[in-house]
Short mmCIF file of C-alpha atoms in Angstrom, two decimals:
data_model
loop_
_atom_site.label_atom_id
_atom_site.label_comp_id
_atom_site.label_asym_id
_atom_site.label_seq_id
_atom_site.Cartn_x
_atom_site.Cartn_y
_atom_site.Cartn_z
CA MET A 9 10.62 -48.69 -1.22
CA ILE A 10 9.68 -50.96 -4.11
CA SER A 11 11.32 -51.69 -7.43
CA PHE A 12 10.25 -50.11 -10.69
CA GLY A 13 9.79 -53.65 -12.01
CA GLN A 14 6.94 -54.13 -9.54
CA ILE A 15 5.30 -50.99 -10.84
CA LEU A 16 5.63 -52.27 -14.42
CA THR A 17 3.92 -55.49 -13.39
CA GLU A 18 0.97 -53.47 -12.12
CA ILE A 19 0.64 -51.09 -15.08
CA GLY A 20 1.43 -53.68 -17.76
CA GLU A 21 4.80 -54.91 -19.00
CA PHE A 22 3.77 -54.97 -22.67
CA GLY A 23 0.34 -53.47 -23.04
CA THR A 24 -1.21 -50.98 -25.44
CA PHE A 25 1.18 -48.23 -24.33
CA GLN A 26 4.29 -50.29 -25.05
CA LYS A 27 2.90 -51.38 -28.41
CA ARG A 28 2.25 -47.76 -29.38
CA LEU A 29 5.76 -46.88 -28.25
CA LEU A 30 7.10 -49.72 -30.39
CA VAL A 31 5.39 -48.31 -33.49
CA ALA A 32 6.67 -44.82 -32.67
CA ILE A 33 10.22 -46.15 -32.49
CA CYS A 34 9.97 -48.49 -35.49
CA ILE A 35 9.23 -45.71 -38.00
CA PRO A 36 12.44 -43.72 -37.34
CA ASN A 37 14.39 -46.98 -37.70
CA ILE A 38 13.14 -47.26 -41.29
CA PHE A 39 14.59 -43.83 -42.07
CA THR A 40 17.80 -44.78 -40.28
CA ALA A 41 18.22 -47.64 -42.76
CA PHE A 42 17.57 -45.22 -45.63
CA HIS A 43 20.33 -42.85 -44.57
CA MET A 44 22.81 -45.55 -43.59
CA PHE A 45 22.90 -47.10 -47.05
CA SER A 46 21.50 -44.43 -49.37
CA GLN A 47 24.99 -43.72 -50.74
CA VAL A 48 25.12 -47.24 -52.13
CA PHE A 49 22.64 -45.91 -54.70
CA THR A 50 23.27 -42.15 -54.74
CA GLY A 51 26.93 -43.02 -55.27
CA LEU A 52 26.48 -45.48 -58.13
CA THR A 53 29.53 -45.84 -60.36
CA PHE A 54 29.35 -45.95 -64.16
CA SER A 55 31.86 -46.81 -66.84
CA HIS A 56 33.50 -43.64 -68.05
CA HIS A 57 36.24 -42.15 -70.16
CA CYS A 58 37.86 -38.77 -70.69
CA ASN A 59 35.89 -36.06 -72.43
CA THR A 60 37.68 -35.72 -75.77
CA ASP A 61 35.28 -33.43 -77.63
CA TRP A 62 38.28 -31.41 -78.79
CA ILE A 63 38.56 -33.67 -81.82
CA LEU A 64 35.06 -32.72 -82.96
CA LYS A 65 36.44 -29.32 -83.94
CA VAL A 66 38.35 -30.99 -86.80
CA GLY A 67 35.96 -33.90 -87.31
CA PRO A 68 32.40 -32.82 -86.43
CA ASN A 69 30.85 -35.88 -88.14
CA LEU A 70 32.88 -38.51 -86.27
CA THR A 71 30.89 -41.29 -84.61
CA TYR A 72 31.12 -41.95 -80.88
CA ASP A 73 33.20 -45.12 -81.40
CA LYS A 74 35.52 -43.36 -83.84
CA VAL A 75 36.14 -40.54 -81.34
CA LEU A 76 37.05 -43.10 -78.69
CA ASN A 77 39.42 -45.00 -80.97
CA LEU A 78 41.24 -41.85 -82.04
CA THR A 79 41.53 -40.07 -78.68
CA VAL A 80 41.53 -42.67 -75.89
CA PRO A 81 44.34 -45.26 -75.49
CA LEU A 82 43.71 -48.95 -74.79
CA ASP A 83 44.83 -51.03 -71.84
CA ASP A 84 46.49 -54.45 -72.05
CA ALA A 85 43.08 -56.10 -72.31
CA GLY A 86 42.12 -53.97 -75.32
CA LYS A 87 39.66 -51.78 -73.40
CA HIS A 88 39.65 -47.98 -73.43
CA LEU A 89 41.33 -46.43 -70.40
CA SER A 90 39.11 -44.53 -67.99
CA CYS A 91 41.58 -41.95 -66.75
CA LYS A 92 43.91 -41.32 -69.70
CA MET A 93 43.53 -39.72 -73.11
CA PHE A 94 45.79 -38.76 -75.97
CA THR A 95 47.12 -35.23 -75.64
CA PRO A 96 45.11 -32.82 -77.86
CA VAL A 97 47.01 -31.64 -80.93
CA GLU A 98 46.60 -28.94 -83.57
CA LEU A 99 46.48 -31.29 -86.57
CA ASP A 100 43.88 -31.98 -89.25
CA LEU A 101 41.73 -35.10 -89.09
CA ASP A 102 43.45 -36.89 -91.98
CA THR A 103 46.85 -36.59 -90.30
CA ILE A 104 45.46 -37.87 -86.98
CA GLU A 105 43.81 -40.85 -88.69
CA THR A 106 46.93 -41.64 -90.72
CA TYR A 107 49.62 -41.39 -88.08
CA GLY A 108 47.63 -41.65 -84.85
CA LEU A 109 48.50 -40.06 -81.51
CA ASN A 110 51.08 -41.22 -78.97
CA ALA A 111 51.46 -38.75 -76.08
CA THR A 112 48.95 -39.25 -73.27
CA THR A 113 47.71 -37.07 -70.43
CA THR A 114 45.11 -37.14 -67.68
CA CYS A 115 41.55 -36.05 -68.36
CA THR A 116 41.75 -32.28 -68.77
CA ASP A 117 38.14 -31.56 -69.76
CA GLY A 118 36.24 -33.84 -67.42
CA TRP A 119 34.65 -37.21 -68.13
CA ILE A 120 31.81 -38.77 -70.08
CA PHE A 121 29.78 -41.35 -68.12
CA ASN A 122 27.95 -44.23 -69.75
CA ALA A 123 24.80 -43.93 -67.65
CA ALA A 124 21.24 -44.59 -68.73
CA GLU A 125 19.15 -41.53 -69.57
CA GLY A 126 17.82 -39.91 -66.41
CA THR A 127 20.30 -41.75 -64.18
CA THR A 128 22.65 -39.61 -62.11
CA SER A 129 24.79 -40.07 -59.02
CA ILE A 130 27.22 -38.04 -56.96
CA ILE A 131 29.96 -39.85 -58.86
CA SER A 132 28.88 -38.52 -62.24
CA GLU A 133 27.76 -35.08 -61.04
CA PHE A 134 30.80 -34.29 -58.89
CA ASN A 135 33.28 -36.22 -61.08
CA LEU A 136 34.41 -38.56 -58.27
CA VAL A 137 36.56 -40.74 -60.53
CA CYS A 138 40.25 -41.23 -61.26
CA GLU A 139 42.27 -38.93 -58.99
CA ASN A 140 39.03 -37.85 -57.25
CA SER A 141 37.70 -41.38 -56.64
CA SER A 142 38.88 -41.50 -53.03
CA LEU A 143 36.40 -38.73 -52.16
CA ASN A 144 33.56 -41.23 -52.49
CA GLU A 145 34.98 -43.54 -49.81
CA ALA A 146 36.07 -40.52 -47.77
CA SER A 147 32.54 -39.13 -47.80
CA GLN A 148 31.19 -42.40 -46.41
CA SER A 149 33.89 -42.49 -43.73
CA ILE A 150 33.15 -38.88 -42.73
CA TYR A 151 29.46 -39.78 -42.51
CA MET A 152 30.43 -42.59 -40.14
CA ALA A 153 32.50 -40.06 -38.20
CA GLY A 154 29.23 -38.19 -37.70
CA LEU A 155 27.80 -41.28 -36.05
CA LEU A 156 30.87 -41.35 -33.82
CA VAL A 157 30.38 -37.72 -32.77
CA GLY A 158 26.67 -38.40 -32.22
CA ALA A 159 27.45 -41.31 -29.91
CA LEU A 160 30.04 -39.21 -28.05
CA VAL A 161 27.75 -36.20 -27.58
CA LEU A 162 24.15 -37.40 -27.66
CA GLY A 163 24.57 -40.44 -25.41
CA PRO A 164 25.72 -38.46 -22.36
CA MET A 165 23.30 -35.66 -23.30
CA ALA A 166 20.41 -38.12 -23.00
CA ASP A 167 21.55 -39.10 -19.51
CA LYS A 168 21.51 -35.42 -18.54
CA TYR A 169 18.51 -34.01 -20.43
CA GLY A 170 16.44 -37.11 -21.05
CA ARG A 171 15.83 -39.66 -23.79
CA ARG A 172 12.81 -37.86 -25.23
CA PHE A 173 14.53 -34.48 -25.73
CA VAL A 174 17.53 -35.94 -27.54
CA MET A 175 15.43 -38.13 -29.79
CA LEU A 176 13.14 -35.26 -30.83
CA LEU A 177 16.15 -33.03 -31.48
CA SER A 178 17.75 -35.75 -33.60
CA LEU A 179 14.60 -36.23 -35.68
CA LEU A 180 14.36 -32.50 -36.39
CA LEU A 181 18.00 -32.19 -37.43
CA GLN A 182 17.78 -35.32 -39.58
CA LEU A 183 14.84 -33.84 -41.49
CA LEU A 184 16.54 -30.48 -42.09
CA PHE A 185 19.97 -31.74 -43.06
CA GLY A 186 18.71 -34.85 -44.89
CA VAL A 187 16.64 -32.64 -47.21
CA GLY A 188 19.57 -30.24 -47.46
CA VAL A 189 21.78 -33.01 -48.85
CA ALA A 190 19.55 -33.18 -51.94
CA PHE A 191 20.46 -29.58 -52.80
CA SER A 192 24.22 -29.86 -52.29
CA PRO A 193 26.03 -27.72 -54.89
CA HIS A 194 29.43 -29.29 -54.27
CA ILE A 195 30.86 -32.56 -52.95
CA TYR A 196 32.26 -30.83 -49.84
CA VAL A 197 28.85 -29.41 -48.97
CA TYR A 198 27.39 -32.88 -49.51
CA ILE A 199 29.97 -34.38 -47.12
CA ALA A 200 29.32 -31.73 -44.45
CA LEU A 201 25.54 -32.20 -44.53
CA ARG A 202 25.84 -35.98 -44.46
CA PHE A 203 28.13 -35.64 -41.44
CA VAL A 204 25.34 -33.94 -39.49
CA VAL A 205 22.84 -36.59 -40.63
CA GLY A 206 25.25 -39.18 -39.23
CA ILE A 207 25.20 -37.41 -35.86
CA THR A 208 21.40 -37.62 -35.76
CA ILE A 209 21.43 -41.33 -36.59
CA SER A 210 23.29 -42.05 -33.34
CA GLY A 211 20.89 -39.85 -31.39
CA ILE A 212 17.93 -41.86 -32.65
CA ALA A 213 19.49 -45.31 -32.55
CA ILE A 214 20.84 -45.27 -29.01
CA ASN A 215 17.84 -43.49 -27.48
CA ALA A 216 15.06 -45.39 -29.22
CA PHE A 217 16.00 -48.82 -27.95
CA VAL A 218 16.98 -47.57 -24.47
CA LEU A 219 13.62 -45.81 -24.11
CA GLY A 220 11.84 -49.00 -25.09
CA THR A 221 13.99 -51.14 -22.80
CA GLU A 222 13.24 -48.92 -19.80
CA TRP A 223 9.47 -49.06 -20.35
CA CYS A 224 9.21 -52.84 -20.85
CA GLY A 225 9.16 -55.63 -18.30
CA THR A 226 11.90 -58.23 -18.03
CA SER A 227 10.14 -60.77 -20.24
CA ARG A 228 9.52 -58.30 -23.08
CA ARG A 229 12.71 -56.21 -23.22
CA ALA A 230 14.38 -58.34 -25.86
CA LEU A 231 11.19 -58.61 -27.94
CA PHE A 232 10.80 -54.83 -28.00
CA THR A 233 14.37 -54.25 -29.20
CA ILE A 234 14.23 -57.01 -31.79
CA MET A 235 10.91 -55.85 -33.23
CA SER A 236 12.19 -52.29 -33.57
CA HIS A 237 15.37 -53.55 -35.25
CA SER A 238 13.29 -55.60 -37.68
CA CYS A 239 11.92 -52.35 -39.09
CA TYR A 240 15.51 -51.48 -39.97
CA ALA A 241 15.47 -54.54 -42.24
CA VAL A 242 12.17 -53.36 -43.72
CA GLY A 243 13.88 -50.04 -44.45
CA LEU A 244 16.66 -51.82 -46.34
CA MET A 245 14.13 -53.63 -48.53
CA LEU A 246 12.19 -50.43 -49.19
CA LEU A 247 15.44 -48.66 -50.03
CA SER A 248 16.25 -51.10 -52.83
CA GLY A 249 12.77 -50.69 -54.33
CA ILE A 250 12.69 -46.89 -54.08
CA SER A 251 16.21 -46.65 -55.51
CA TYR A 252 15.29 -48.92 -58.40
CA GLY A 253 12.40 -46.63 -59.32
CA ILE A 254 14.20 -43.31 -58.79
CA ARG A 255 17.53 -43.09 -60.60
CA ASP A 256 18.21 -39.37 -60.08
CA TRP A 257 20.27 -39.09 -56.90
CA ARG A 258 18.91 -35.70 -55.81
CA LEU A 259 15.28 -36.77 -56.15
CA LEU A 260 16.08 -40.06 -54.41
CA GLN A 261 17.68 -38.24 -51.47
CA LEU A 262 14.66 -35.95 -51.21
CA VAL A 263 12.19 -38.85 -51.26
CA LEU A 264 14.17 -40.68 -48.56
CA SER A 265 14.35 -37.64 -46.26
CA ALA A 266 11.27 -35.43 -46.69
CA PRO A 267 8.68 -37.86 -45.18
CA LEU A 268 10.39 -37.35 -41.81
CA VAL A 269 8.24 -34.24 -41.47
CA LEU A 270 5.36 -36.58 -40.60
CA LEU A 271 7.23 -37.64 -37.46
CA GLY A 272 6.53 -34.23 -35.95
CA VAL A 273 3.69 -36.07 -34.24
CA HIS A 274 6.32 -37.64 -31.99
CA TYR A 275 6.40 -34.39 -30.02
CA TRP A 276 2.97 -35.32 -28.62
CA ILE A 277 3.24 -39.11 -28.42
CA LEU A 278 6.82 -39.85 -27.34
CA PRO A 279 7.07 -40.34 -23.54
CA GLU A 280 10.00 -39.76 -21.21
CA SER A 281 11.55 -42.68 -19.32
CA ALA A 282 10.10 -42.89 -15.80
CA ARG A 283 13.20 -44.81 -14.72
CA TRP A 284 15.39 -41.89 -15.81
CA LEU A 285 13.08 -39.34 -14.15
CA LEU A 286 13.32 -41.20 -10.85
CA THR A 287 17.11 -41.34 -10.98
CA GLN A 288 17.05 -37.56 -11.48
CA GLY A 289 14.85 -36.97 -8.43
CA ARG A 290 11.86 -35.88 -10.55
CA HIS A 291 9.26 -37.94 -8.68
CA GLU A 292 6.11 -36.06 -9.68
CA GLU A 293 6.93 -36.23 -13.39
CA ALA A 294 7.67 -39.94 -13.11
CA ARG A 295 4.40 -40.45 -11.25
CA LYS A 296 2.45 -38.73 -14.04
CA GLU A 297 4.17 -40.86 -16.71
CA ILE A 298 3.35 -44.04 -14.79
CA GLN A 299 -0.29 -43.02 -14.33
CA ASN A 300 -0.54 -42.25 -18.05
CA VAL A 301 0.81 -45.70 -18.93
CA ALA A 302 -1.67 -47.32 -16.54
CA ARG A 303 -4.52 -45.37 -18.15
CA VAL A 304 -3.52 -46.35 -21.70
CA ASN A 305 -3.09 -49.99 -20.68
CA LYS A 306 -6.44 -49.85 -18.82
CA ARG A 307 -4.83 -50.90 -15.59
CA ASN A 308 -5.16 -49.48 -12.10
CA VAL A 309 -2.02 -48.76 -10.15
CA PRO A 310 -2.61 -48.67 -6.38
CA GLU A 311 -1.79 -45.33 -4.81
CA HIS A 312 0.04 -47.01 -1.94
CA LEU A 313 2.50 -48.48 -4.47
CA LEU A 314 3.15 -45.08 -5.99
CA ASP A 315 3.70 -43.69 -2.52
CA LYS A 316 6.33 -46.32 -1.89
CA LEU A 317 8.08 -45.57 -5.17
CA GLU A 318 10.53 -42.99 -4.03
CA ALA A 319 12.76 -40.88 -6.17
CA GLU A 320 16.33 -40.24 -5.20
CA SER A 321 16.68 -37.64 -2.45
CA THR A 322 19.83 -36.48 -4.21
CA VAL A 323 20.19 -36.65 -7.96
CA LYS A 324 22.65 -39.37 -8.87
CA THR A 325 24.51 -38.49 -12.00
CA ALA A 326 27.30 -40.44 -13.57
CA THR A 327 29.79 -39.87 -16.35
CA MET A 328 31.56 -42.03 -18.84
CA LEU A 329 34.59 -42.03 -16.54
CA ASP A 330 32.59 -44.04 -14.00
CA LEU A 331 32.56 -46.89 -16.50
CA PHE A 332 36.31 -47.18 -16.01
CA ARG A 333 36.42 -46.29 -12.32
CA ILE A 334 34.29 -49.27 -11.25
CA PRO A 335 36.04 -52.61 -11.97
CA TYR A 336 33.09 -54.73 -13.07
CA LEU A 337 31.77 -51.95 -15.34
CA ARG A 338 35.25 -51.41 -16.77
CA LYS A 339 35.48 -55.03 -17.82
CA ARG A 340 32.03 -54.97 -19.40
CA ALA A 341 32.67 -51.66 -21.17
CA LEU A 342 35.94 -52.85 -22.73
CA ILE A 343 34.58 -56.21 -23.89
CA LEU A 344 31.36 -54.73 -25.24
CA SER A 345 33.31 -52.01 -27.01
CA TYR A 346 35.28 -54.61 -28.94
CA ILE A 347 32.15 -56.62 -29.76
CA TRP A 348 30.41 -53.48 -31.06
CA PHE A 349 33.55 -52.54 -33.00
CA VAL A 350 33.99 -55.87 -34.77
CA THR A 351 30.26 -56.34 -35.44
CA SER A 352 30.02 -52.89 -37.02
CA LEU A 353 33.26 -53.28 -39.00
CA VAL A 354 32.20 -56.53 -40.64
CA TYR A 355 28.53 -55.57 -41.04
CA TYR A 356 29.29 -52.35 -42.90
CA GLY A 357 32.26 -53.88 -44.71
CA VAL A 358 29.98 -56.51 -46.24
CA SER A 359 27.00 -54.17 -46.74
CA LEU A 360 28.93 -51.40 -48.49
CA ASN A 361 30.56 -54.00 -50.73
CA VAL A 362 27.15 -54.94 -52.13
CA GLY A 363 28.06 -53.90 -55.68
CA ASN A 364 31.10 -56.18 -55.87
CA PHE A 365 29.48 -59.59 -55.44
CA GLY A 366 28.69 -60.03 -59.13
CA LEU A 367 24.88 -59.72 -59.18
CA ASP A 368 22.63 -56.71 -59.82
CA ILE A 369 23.11 -54.16 -57.03
CA TYR A 370 19.37 -53.61 -56.51
CA LEU A 371 18.66 -57.34 -56.32
CA THR A 372 21.57 -57.94 -53.95
CA GLN A 373 20.45 -55.13 -51.64
CA LEU A 374 16.91 -56.53 -51.63
CA ILE A 375 18.24 -60.00 -50.75
CA PHE A 376 20.35 -58.49 -47.97
CA GLY A 377 17.29 -56.74 -46.56
CA ILE A 378 15.18 -59.89 -46.78
CA ALA A 379 17.92 -61.85 -45.01
CA GLU A 380 18.06 -59.36 -42.15
CA LEU A 381 14.37 -59.72 -41.29
CA PRO A 382 14.46 -63.38 -40.19
CA ALA A 383 17.94 -62.80 -38.74
CA ARG A 384 16.62 -60.16 -36.36
CA LEU A 385 13.26 -61.77 -35.62
CA GLY A 386 14.86 -65.18 -35.15
CA CYS A 387 17.05 -63.80 -32.39
CA PHE A 388 14.19 -63.60 -29.92
CA PRO A 389 13.41 -67.29 -29.37
CA LEU A 390 17.12 -68.13 -29.45
CA ILE A 391 18.27 -65.61 -26.85
CA GLU A 392 15.26 -66.45 -24.68
CA ARG A 393 16.12 -70.15 -24.86
CA PHE A 394 19.93 -70.18 -24.86
CA GLY A 395 20.71 -66.75 -23.41
CA ARG A 396 22.39 -63.65 -24.76
CA ARG A 397 25.98 -64.71 -24.26
CA ILE A 398 26.07 -67.93 -26.28
CA CYS A 399 23.96 -66.50 -29.13
CA GLN A 400 26.19 -63.43 -29.41
CA SER A 401 29.28 -65.62 -29.61
CA VAL A 402 27.87 -68.04 -32.21
CA ALA A 403 26.67 -65.19 -34.45
CA LEU A 404 30.17 -63.69 -34.51
CA PHE A 405 31.87 -67.04 -35.17
CA ILE A 406 29.62 -67.90 -38.13
CA GLY A 407 29.76 -64.35 -39.55
CA GLY A 408 33.56 -64.39 -39.50
CA THR A 409 33.69 -67.83 -41.09
CA ALA A 410 31.43 -66.69 -43.94
CA CYS A 411 33.70 -63.74 -44.74
CA LEU A 412 36.76 -65.98 -44.85
CA ALA A 413 34.92 -68.46 -47.07
CA ILE A 414 34.17 -65.71 -49.65
CA THR A 415 37.91 -65.35 -50.35
CA ALA A 416 38.07 -68.98 -51.50
CA ILE A 417 35.24 -68.69 -54.07
CA PRO A 418 36.25 -68.00 -57.72
CA GLU A 419 35.01 -64.73 -59.24
CA ASP A 420 33.14 -66.63 -61.97
CA LEU A 421 30.70 -67.97 -59.36
CA PRO A 422 28.88 -64.78 -58.32
CA VAL A 423 25.78 -66.64 -57.13
CA VAL A 424 27.83 -68.71 -54.66
CA VAL A 425 29.65 -65.58 -53.45
CA THR A 426 26.32 -63.80 -52.92
CA VAL A 427 24.81 -66.75 -51.03
CA ILE A 428 27.76 -66.87 -48.63
CA ALA A 429 27.71 -63.07 -48.28
CA VAL A 430 24.01 -63.25 -47.40
CA LEU A 431 24.80 -65.87 -44.74
CA GLY A 432 27.46 -63.58 -43.31
CA LYS A 433 25.11 -60.58 -43.39
CA PHE A 434 22.43 -62.74 -41.73
CA CYS A 435 24.70 -63.56 -38.79
CA LEU A 436 26.05 -60.02 -38.48
CA ALA A 437 22.55 -58.54 -38.43
CA ALA A 438 21.70 -61.02 -35.68
CA SER A 439 24.88 -60.05 -33.83
CA PHE A 440 23.96 -56.37 -34.02
CA THR A 441 20.48 -57.01 -32.64
CA ILE A 442 21.71 -59.23 -29.81
CA VAL A 443 24.42 -56.79 -28.74
CA TYR A 444 21.84 -54.00 -28.43
CA VAL A 445 19.72 -56.17 -26.14
CA TYR A 446 22.71 -57.44 -24.17
CA THR A 447 24.33 -54.02 -23.72
CA ALA A 448 21.18 -52.36 -22.35
CA GLU A 449 20.88 -55.12 -19.76
CA LEU A 450 24.50 -54.98 -18.63
CA TYR A 451 24.61 -51.26 -17.70
CA PRO A 452 22.70 -49.59 -14.82
CA THR A 453 20.20 -46.85 -15.66
CA VAL A 454 22.39 -43.97 -14.44
CA LEU A 455 25.12 -45.07 -16.86
CA ARG A 456 23.14 -46.84 -19.55
CA GLN A 457 23.29 -44.07 -22.14
CA ASN A 458 26.95 -43.37 -21.34
CA GLY A 459 27.75 -47.05 -21.75
CA VAL A 460 25.76 -47.43 -24.94
CA GLY A 461 27.30 -44.17 -26.17
CA LEU A 462 30.83 -45.47 -25.53
CA ASN A 463 30.14 -48.77 -27.27
CA SER A 464 28.40 -46.98 -30.13
CA MET A 465 31.47 -44.77 -30.50
CA CYS A 466 33.57 -47.88 -31.05
CA ALA A 467 31.05 -49.13 -33.60
CA ARG A 468 31.28 -45.82 -35.44
CA VAL A 469 35.07 -45.93 -35.51
CA ALA A 470 34.62 -49.30 -37.19
CA GLY A 471 32.15 -47.73 -39.61
CA ILE A 472 34.76 -45.13 -40.52
CA LEU A 473 37.38 -47.82 -41.12
CA ALA A 474 35.13 -50.22 -43.07
CA PRO A 475 35.14 -48.33 -46.43
CA LEU A 476 38.84 -47.52 -46.00
CA ILE A 477 39.69 -51.18 -45.47
CA GLY A 478 37.87 -51.84 -48.72
CA LEU A 479 40.51 -49.73 -50.48
CA LEU A 480 43.09 -52.38 -49.57
CA GLY A 481 41.53 -54.51 -52.29
CA VAL A 482 43.73 -52.71 -54.84
CA TYR A 483 46.68 -54.69 -53.44
CA HIS A 484 44.81 -58.00 -53.33
CA LYS A 485 41.06 -58.51 -53.55
CA ALA A 486 41.06 -60.95 -50.61
CA ILE A 487 42.66 -58.59 -48.05
CA PRO A 488 39.45 -56.80 -46.94
CA MET A 489 37.52 -60.06 -46.46
CA ILE A 490 40.41 -61.65 -44.56
CA ILE A 491 40.37 -58.71 -42.14
CA TYR A 492 36.57 -58.81 -41.86
CA GLY A 493 36.63 -62.56 -41.31
CA SER A 494 39.39 -62.91 -38.73
CA LEU A 495 38.46 -60.24 -36.15
CA PRO A 496 35.05 -61.67 -35.12
CA PHE A 497 36.64 -64.78 -33.62
CA LEU A 498 38.19 -62.80 -30.77
CA GLY A 499 34.85 -61.08 -30.16
CA GLY A 500 33.09 -64.43 -29.99
CA ALA A 501 35.59 -65.67 -27.39
CA LEU A 502 35.32 -62.50 -25.28
CA CYS A 503 31.56 -62.99 -24.94
CA PHE A 504 32.20 -65.73 -22.40
CA MET A 505 33.80 -63.19 -20.06
CA LEU A 506 30.45 -61.41 -19.67
CA PRO A 507 27.64 -62.44 -17.28
CA GLU A 508 24.37 -63.79 -18.63
CA THR A 509 21.40 -61.40 -18.32
CA LEU A 510 18.51 -63.66 -19.30
CA ASN A 511 15.51 -63.08 -16.99
CA THR A 512 17.29 -60.49 -14.84
CA GLU A 513 15.85 -57.12 -13.83
CA LEU A 514 17.54 -53.92 -14.98
CA ALA A 515 19.88 -52.33 -12.44
CA ASP A 516 19.45 -48.62 -11.83
CA HIS A 517 22.58 -47.77 -9.87
CA THR A 518 26.19 -48.89 -9.97
CA ASP A 519 26.25 -49.98 -6.34
CA GLN A 520 23.56 -52.60 -6.89
CA GLU A 521 25.99 -54.97 -8.54
CA HIS A 522 29.10 -53.46 -6.99
CA ASP A 523 27.81 -54.76 -3.67
CA TYR A 524 28.24 -58.28 -5.06
CA PRO A 525 31.79 -58.41 -6.42
CA GLU A 526 31.75 -62.17 -6.38
CA LEU A 527 29.26 -62.08 -9.26
CA GLU A 528 32.01 -60.86 -11.53
CA LYS A 529 33.93 -64.09 -11.14
CA LEU A 530 33.35 -66.30 -14.14
CA PRO A 531 31.73 -68.52 -15.01
CA CYS A 532 28.47 -67.19 -13.60
CA SER A 533 25.78 -69.71 -12.80
CA ASP A 534 22.11 -69.03 -13.33
CA ASN A 535 21.54 -68.71 -9.59
CA GLU A 536 24.31 -66.14 -9.29
CA GLU A 537 22.85 -64.17 -12.17
CA LYS A 538 19.45 -63.92 -10.49
CA VAL A 539 20.94 -62.01 -7.58
CA LEU A 540 21.33 -59.11 -10.03
CA GLN A 541 17.56 -58.77 -10.21
CA THR A 542 17.42 -56.26 -7.35
CA THR A 543 16.52 -52.90 -8.88
CA LYS A 544 16.17 -50.52 -5.95
CA LEU A 545 14.97 -46.97 -6.28
#
């Protein structure tokens, strides 16, 4: 028998086929960025006050300012309250102007929003202000819960039915429900549809990079993942531009979702993982996939090598429970779960807070997107030079420090706050990219999707908590950033309890590393790590 890595060397580790696959995976990542942060713009908030048109019955010629002064009370700063109004009375206008009104009540006839003409959002259309304001954060958390369910269901499903099937299914559902969101008649319908979109995001995210990882050679695995993640940053930049030009939330949602129909071509161009096919005993299908790759890359694969590449005589399946049954995998799963959790918590905590840094929301989102591009691309030379472990740790340390530093900056220095926030976002984007590369290399093929699914679940729990932690700012504005800034330090320290995977071949079965329990003793030297390069099939 020979290793699949030897076959990849013969057919091309990063040839035309892998480059086409990279493009096929990059495009869905752009749409993933759209859906992840579209609510930053579809959920824009506007200044508002109670609808007090009742007074126009007795004073039809009153100006807008006069209506406000007569019917809406002021706060201590002399500004009109957003959620209170004077109780309507059956008096004539002269009496109201002479004696004024004293009794107040909540907004009984809705709100008036000070939005530019043609600008709408779910906030203004569904009245998500005052006592309903928590529904905005809740909708984002429920969307993140969809990502959690997607990681829980679609990760194991991909290990059972294949990477290709789950990714195609996710793309189809994302198109249908993403477009459906634009026609939501009620906030609860909007939340339900976004929940399903969240499920599809996990199906695409965890299968796209695993599929690429399993088709690339050792020297190109990290490059493939990083390049595909860079398109996520491109999506963030495009999102800010599209949102700036389209201010109606329904039209914006439609424009961000409808082009997915073009990805129907993936049905014909997206391959299945030959590694996965072999672990499932489907030798002939794997052989055809390998021959197709060789043809596209204009390489010849010797028949005697294919004859030596044997599939499993019995299908080896594994479940998420195996991650905790095997000691070395249990340790990796727990540590990686925390790293995914804290990276996601801080990344989304900072990203969803984009409107609170003092600068224009469209400009800040564009800057965030621009910062992510070099952050993700710059990971490649660093992790290839210094390794995954040290780079992951440093990214978390610096990201946490940036969040803590924001709490010390006065509010009247929005540019300084934004610069530090961009630095934090830079490091967190790098952390996210590195952890994807690192995670795929630490799990064997039979458990890779289960492992990534478990870690992604933890990241989605963090995504659910991130907007809710932001609500703690009502008690003190520094509380959310203190939480976001302190947790990454533990994650950075835990990285040193994981083995380095630089220049190691992917393992396919749990017993490959289980046969070498001494490798789990830390620290691991480079020579010890290279023993893990045996990928038997």
